[in-house]
Amino acid sequence: MEDYVIIVNRIEDLQLTQDKDELVRILDRARRTIVGGMDVILVRQNRNGQQEKFQTISNEQDFEDYRKQVLRFL
């Protein structure tokens, strides 16, 4: 298994469109990555397609906090 990269721009788009199913699918895969001993890496993609890493989540509690934040308004 390898680290899982989440592009937060995509998460924000899914929040705006209220696509809870896709958000849950992404977050479930990320949780499985954490449980498997790997990290979840949050990146922001700029207009040129370049990705800039800004946070690494490596434990279940930090991931649960992130998951709650993502799903808070849905």
N, CA, C and O atoms as a DFTB+ gen file, in Angstrom:
296 C
 N C O
     1  1       0.850      -1.178       0.000
     2  2       0.000       0.000       0.000
     3  2       0.893       1.237       0.000
     4  3       2.011       1.200       0.513
     5  1       0.411       2.305      -0.561
     6  2       1.188       3.541      -0.602
     7  2       0.365       4.688      -0.036
     8  3      -0.842       4.560       0.172
     9  1       1.035       5.814       0.211
    10  2       0.347       6.997       0.712
    11  2      -0.790       7.385      -0.229
    12  3      -0.718       7.150      -1.435
    13  1      -1.827       7.974       0.329
    14  2      -2.995       8.399      -0.446
    15  2      -2.993       9.919      -0.500
    16  3      -2.910      10.583       0.533
    17  1      -3.083      10.464      -1.696
    18  2      -3.069      11.914      -1.893
    19  2      -4.498      12.395      -2.108
    20  3      -5.219      11.877      -2.961
    21  1      -4.896      13.391      -1.324
    22  2      -6.196      14.030      -1.498
    23  2      -5.949      15.439      -2.010
    24  3      -5.239      16.228      -1.386
    25  1      -6.546      15.739      -3.151
    26  2      -6.476      17.093      -3.708
    27  2      -7.640      17.873      -3.104
    28  3      -8.800      17.621      -3.429
    29  1      -7.326      18.813      -2.230
    30  2      -8.376      19.502      -1.483
    31  2      -9.256      20.359      -2.389
    32  3     -10.404      20.634      -2.038
    33  1      -8.754      20.783      -3.535
    34  2      -9.605      21.514      -4.474
    35  2     -10.812      20.649      -4.851
    36  3     -11.938      21.139      -4.940
    37  1     -10.559      19.364      -5.068
    38  2     -11.621      18.416      -5.432
    39  2     -12.601      18.250      -4.272
    40  3     -13.812      18.199      -4.485
    41  1     -12.085      18.166      -3.055
    42  2     -12.939      18.056      -1.869
    43  2     -13.847      19.274      -1.767
    44  3     -15.041      19.138      -1.498
    45  1     -13.295      20.452      -1.977
    46  2     -14.081      21.687      -1.909
    47  2     -15.171      21.709      -2.980
    48  3     -16.291      22.144      -2.712
    49  1     -14.856      21.248      -4.179
    50  2     -15.857      21.174      -5.253
    51  2     -16.990      20.222      -4.867
    52  3     -18.163      20.520      -5.090
    53  1     -16.632      19.083      -4.292
    54  2     -17.645      18.104      -3.884
    55  2     -18.512      18.640      -2.743
    56  3     -19.701      18.333      -2.667
    57  1     -17.922      19.429      -1.869
    58  2     -18.701      20.052      -0.796
    59  2     -19.710      21.042      -1.386
    60  3     -20.862      21.089      -0.956
    61  1     -19.278      21.821      -2.360
    62  2     -20.168      22.807      -2.981
    63  2     -21.337      22.148      -3.703
    64  3     -22.450      22.673      -3.690
    65  1     -21.093      21.011      -4.327
    66  2     -22.147      20.315      -5.062
    67  2     -22.908      19.327      -4.179
    68  3     -23.809      18.634      -4.650
    69  1     -22.541      19.264      -2.894
    70  2     -23.195      18.387      -1.929
    71  2     -23.123      16.908      -2.347
    72  3     -24.068      16.153      -2.122
    73  1     -21.998      16.498      -2.957
    74  2     -21.826      15.110      -3.406
    75  2     -21.266      14.272      -2.255
    76  3     -20.082      13.936      -2.223
    77  1     -22.140      13.951      -1.327
    78  2     -21.715      13.226      -0.124
    79  2     -21.205      11.831      -0.451
    80  3     -20.258      11.361       0.181
    81  1     -21.811      11.156      -1.426
    82  2     -21.384       9.802      -1.777
    83  2     -19.917       9.769      -2.205
    84  3     -19.158       8.909      -1.758
    85  1     -19.525      10.691      -3.057
    86  2     -18.136      10.736      -3.532
    87  2     -17.186      11.126      -2.395
    88  3     -16.092      10.574      -2.280
    89  1     -17.604      12.070      -1.565
    90  2     -16.779      12.450      -0.418
    91  2     -16.557      11.263       0.514
    92  3     -15.438      11.029       0.971
    93  1     -17.605      10.529       0.792
    94  2     -17.491       9.362       1.676
    95  2     -16.579       8.318       1.047
    96  3     -15.786       7.691       1.750
    97  1     -16.678       8.121      -0.260
    98  2     -15.813       7.151      -0.942
    99  2     -14.340       7.546      -0.798
   100  3     -13.497       6.703      -0.493
   101  1     -14.039       8.807      -1.014
   102  2     -12.663       9.298      -0.890
   103  2     -12.178       9.145       0.547
   104  3     -11.064       8.678       0.783
   105  1     -13.009       9.536       1.500
   106  2     -12.615       9.474       2.908
   107  2     -12.471       8.031       3.401
   108  3     -11.613       7.748       4.237
   109  1     -13.297       7.125       2.896
   110  2     -13.151       5.714       3.274
   111  2     -11.818       5.153       2.779
   112  3     -11.134       4.425       3.500
   113  1     -11.465       5.494       1.563
   114  2     -10.178       5.027       1.029
   115  2      -9.018       5.612       1.845
   116  3      -8.035       4.925       2.125
   117  1      -9.145       6.872       2.215
   118  2      -8.105       7.504       3.027
   119  2      -7.997       6.832       4.392
   120  3      -6.893       6.609       4.888
   121  1      -9.138       6.508       5.001
   122  2      -9.121       5.839       6.305
   123  2      -8.439       4.482       6.208
   124  3      -7.649       4.119       7.080
   125  1      -8.739       3.731       5.154
   126  2      -8.092       2.424       4.961
   127  2      -6.581       2.585       4.811
   128  3      -5.816       1.731       5.259
   129  1      -6.157       3.669       4.184
   130  2      -4.724       3.940       4.037
   131  2      -4.078       4.158       5.396
   132  3      -3.008       3.618       5.676
   133  1      -4.734       4.953       6.244
   134  2      -4.212       5.225       7.593
   135  2      -4.145       3.925       8.400
   136  3      -3.132       3.640       9.039
   137  1      -5.222       3.143       8.370
   138  2      -5.264       1.879       9.115
   139  2      -4.174       0.939       8.613
   140  3      -3.622       0.160       9.390
   141  1      -3.863       1.004       7.328
   142  2      -2.823       0.172       6.742
   143  2      -1.407       0.643       7.039
   144  3      -0.438       0.040       6.579
   145  1      -1.287       1.725       7.811
   146  2       0.029       2.181       8.234
   147  2       0.688       3.214       7.342
   148  3       1.851       3.562       7.546
   149  1      -0.043       3.705       6.358
   150  2       0.519       4.714       5.459
   151  2      -0.092       6.078       5.799
   152  3      -0.928       6.185       6.697
   153  1       0.329       7.107       5.080
   154  2      -0.121       8.470       5.349
   155  2      -1.120       8.944       4.301
   156  3      -1.159       8.444       3.176
   157  1      -1.926       9.924       4.704
   158  2      -2.784      10.656       3.784
   159  2      -2.158      12.032       3.626
   160  3      -1.899      12.726       4.609
   161  1      -1.921      12.415       2.383
   162  2      -1.257      13.680       2.096
   163  2      -2.265      14.621       1.452
   164  3      -2.867      14.298       0.427
   165  1      -2.444      15.793       2.068
   166  2      -3.344      16.800       1.529
   167  2      -2.540      17.767       0.671
   168  3      -1.532      18.317       1.116
   169  1      -2.994      17.967      -0.562
   170  2      -2.311      18.874      -1.481
   171  2      -3.325      19.834      -2.082
   172  3      -4.513      19.525      -2.174
   173  1      -2.851      20.986      -2.484
   174  2      -3.650      21.950      -3.223
   175  2      -3.048      22.048      -4.616
   176  3      -1.838      22.210      -4.774
   177  1      -3.907      21.948      -5.620
   178  2      -3.448      21.994      -7.005
   179  2      -3.681      23.396      -7.560
   180  3      -4.784      23.935      -7.472
   181  1      -2.613      23.988      -8.140
   182  2      -2.762      25.328      -8.701
   183  2      -3.255      25.258     -10.144
   184  3      -3.485      24.169     -10.670
   185  1      -3.415      26.392     -10.771
   186  2      -3.965      26.458     -12.132
   187  2      -3.084      25.764     -13.159
   188  3      -3.573      25.325     -14.200
   189  1      -1.801      25.661     -12.879
   190  2      -0.870      24.996     -13.793
   191  2      -0.841      23.481     -13.595
   192  3      -0.125      22.772     -14.303
   193  1      -1.606      22.997     -12.650
   194  2      -1.646      21.570     -12.381
   195  2      -0.604      21.102     -11.378
   196  3      -0.544      19.918     -11.047
   197  1       0.210      22.018     -10.898
   198  2       1.225      21.654      -9.910
   199  2       0.555      21.478      -8.551
   200  3      -0.346      22.231      -8.181
   201  1       1.013      20.471      -7.822
   202  2       0.444      20.179      -6.520
   203  2       1.412      20.596      -5.421
   204  3       2.608      20.311      -5.475
   205  1       0.860      21.277      -4.428
   206  2       1.662      21.722      -3.289
   207  2       1.137      21.057      -2.020
   208  3       0.004      21.294      -1.602
   209  1       1.970      20.232      -1.422
   210  2       1.616      19.530      -0.184
   211  2       1.564      20.532       0.965
   212  3       2.453      21.370       1.111
   213  1       0.506      20.435       1.781
   214  2       0.445      21.327       2.935
   215  2       0.133      20.621       4.248
   216  3       0.224      21.235       5.311
   217  1      -0.235      19.338       4.196
   218  2      -0.473      18.615       5.445
   219  2      -0.356      17.114       5.205
   220  3      -0.737      16.607       4.150
   221  1       0.171      16.424       6.193
   222  2       0.232      14.966       6.180
   223  2      -0.509      14.462       7.406
   224  3      -0.265      14.916       8.524
   225  1      -1.411      13.525       7.189
   226  2      -2.170      12.912       8.280
   227  2      -1.669      11.481       8.423
   228  3      -1.686      10.705       7.468
   229  1      -1.224      11.144       9.630
   230  2      -0.600       9.835       9.806
   231  2      -1.235       8.989      10.905
   232  3      -0.799       7.864      11.150
   233  1      -2.271       9.524      11.576
   234  2      -2.918       8.701      12.606
   235  2      -4.434       8.831      12.520
   236  3      -4.958       9.778      11.933
   237  1      -5.122       7.871      13.111
   238  2      -6.575       7.783      12.978
   239  2      -7.307       8.955      13.625
   240  3      -8.324       9.405      13.098
   241  1      -6.813       9.455      14.750
   242  2      -7.503      10.568      15.420
   243  2      -7.428      11.833      14.575
   244  3      -8.433      12.524      14.409
   245  1      -6.262      12.140      14.044
   246  2      -6.134      13.319      13.178
   247  2      -6.998      13.165      11.933
   248  3      -7.602      14.132      11.467
   249  1      -7.056      11.946      11.393
   250  2      -7.890      11.730      10.224
   251  2      -9.364      11.907      10.570
   252  3     -10.111      12.503       9.794
   253  1      -9.789      11.401      11.713
   254  2     -11.190      11.544      12.118
   255  2     -11.557      13.018      12.269
   256  3     -12.659      13.423      11.899
   257  1     -10.644      13.820      12.806
   258  2     -10.879      15.260      12.912
   259  2     -11.049      15.881      11.525
   260  3     -11.933      16.711      11.316
   261  1     -10.201      15.477      10.581
   262  2     -10.297      15.986       9.208
   263  2     -11.620      15.533       8.572
   264  3     -12.293      16.332       7.921
   265  1     -11.991      14.286       8.751
   266  2     -13.235      13.764       8.176
   267  2     -14.452      14.544       8.684
   268  3     -15.341      14.892       7.907
   269  1     -14.485      14.812       9.980
   270  2     -15.582      15.584      10.557
   271  2     -15.639      16.988       9.959
   272  3     -16.719      17.510       9.683
   273  1     -14.483      17.585       9.765
   274  2     -14.414      18.928       9.182
   275  2     -14.961      18.925       7.747
   276  3     -15.691      19.837       7.358
   277  1     -14.611      17.917       6.980
   278  2     -15.054      17.822       5.583
   279  2     -16.572      17.631       5.505
   280  3     -17.235      18.256       4.676
   281  1     -17.114      16.779       6.354
   282  2     -18.539      16.442       6.294
   283  2     -19.429      17.325       7.152
   284  3     -20.641      17.114       7.199
   285  1     -18.862      18.293       7.818
   286  2     -19.588      19.113       8.790
   287  2     -20.857      19.760       8.228
   288  3     -21.882      19.773       8.910
   289  1     -20.818      20.286       7.030
   290  2     -21.947      21.048       6.507
   291  2     -22.843      20.260       5.554
   292  3     -23.723      20.835       4.913
   293  1     -22.625      18.955       5.457
   294  2     -23.445      18.156       4.542
   295  2     -24.599      17.505       5.250
   296  3     -25.388      16.797       4.624
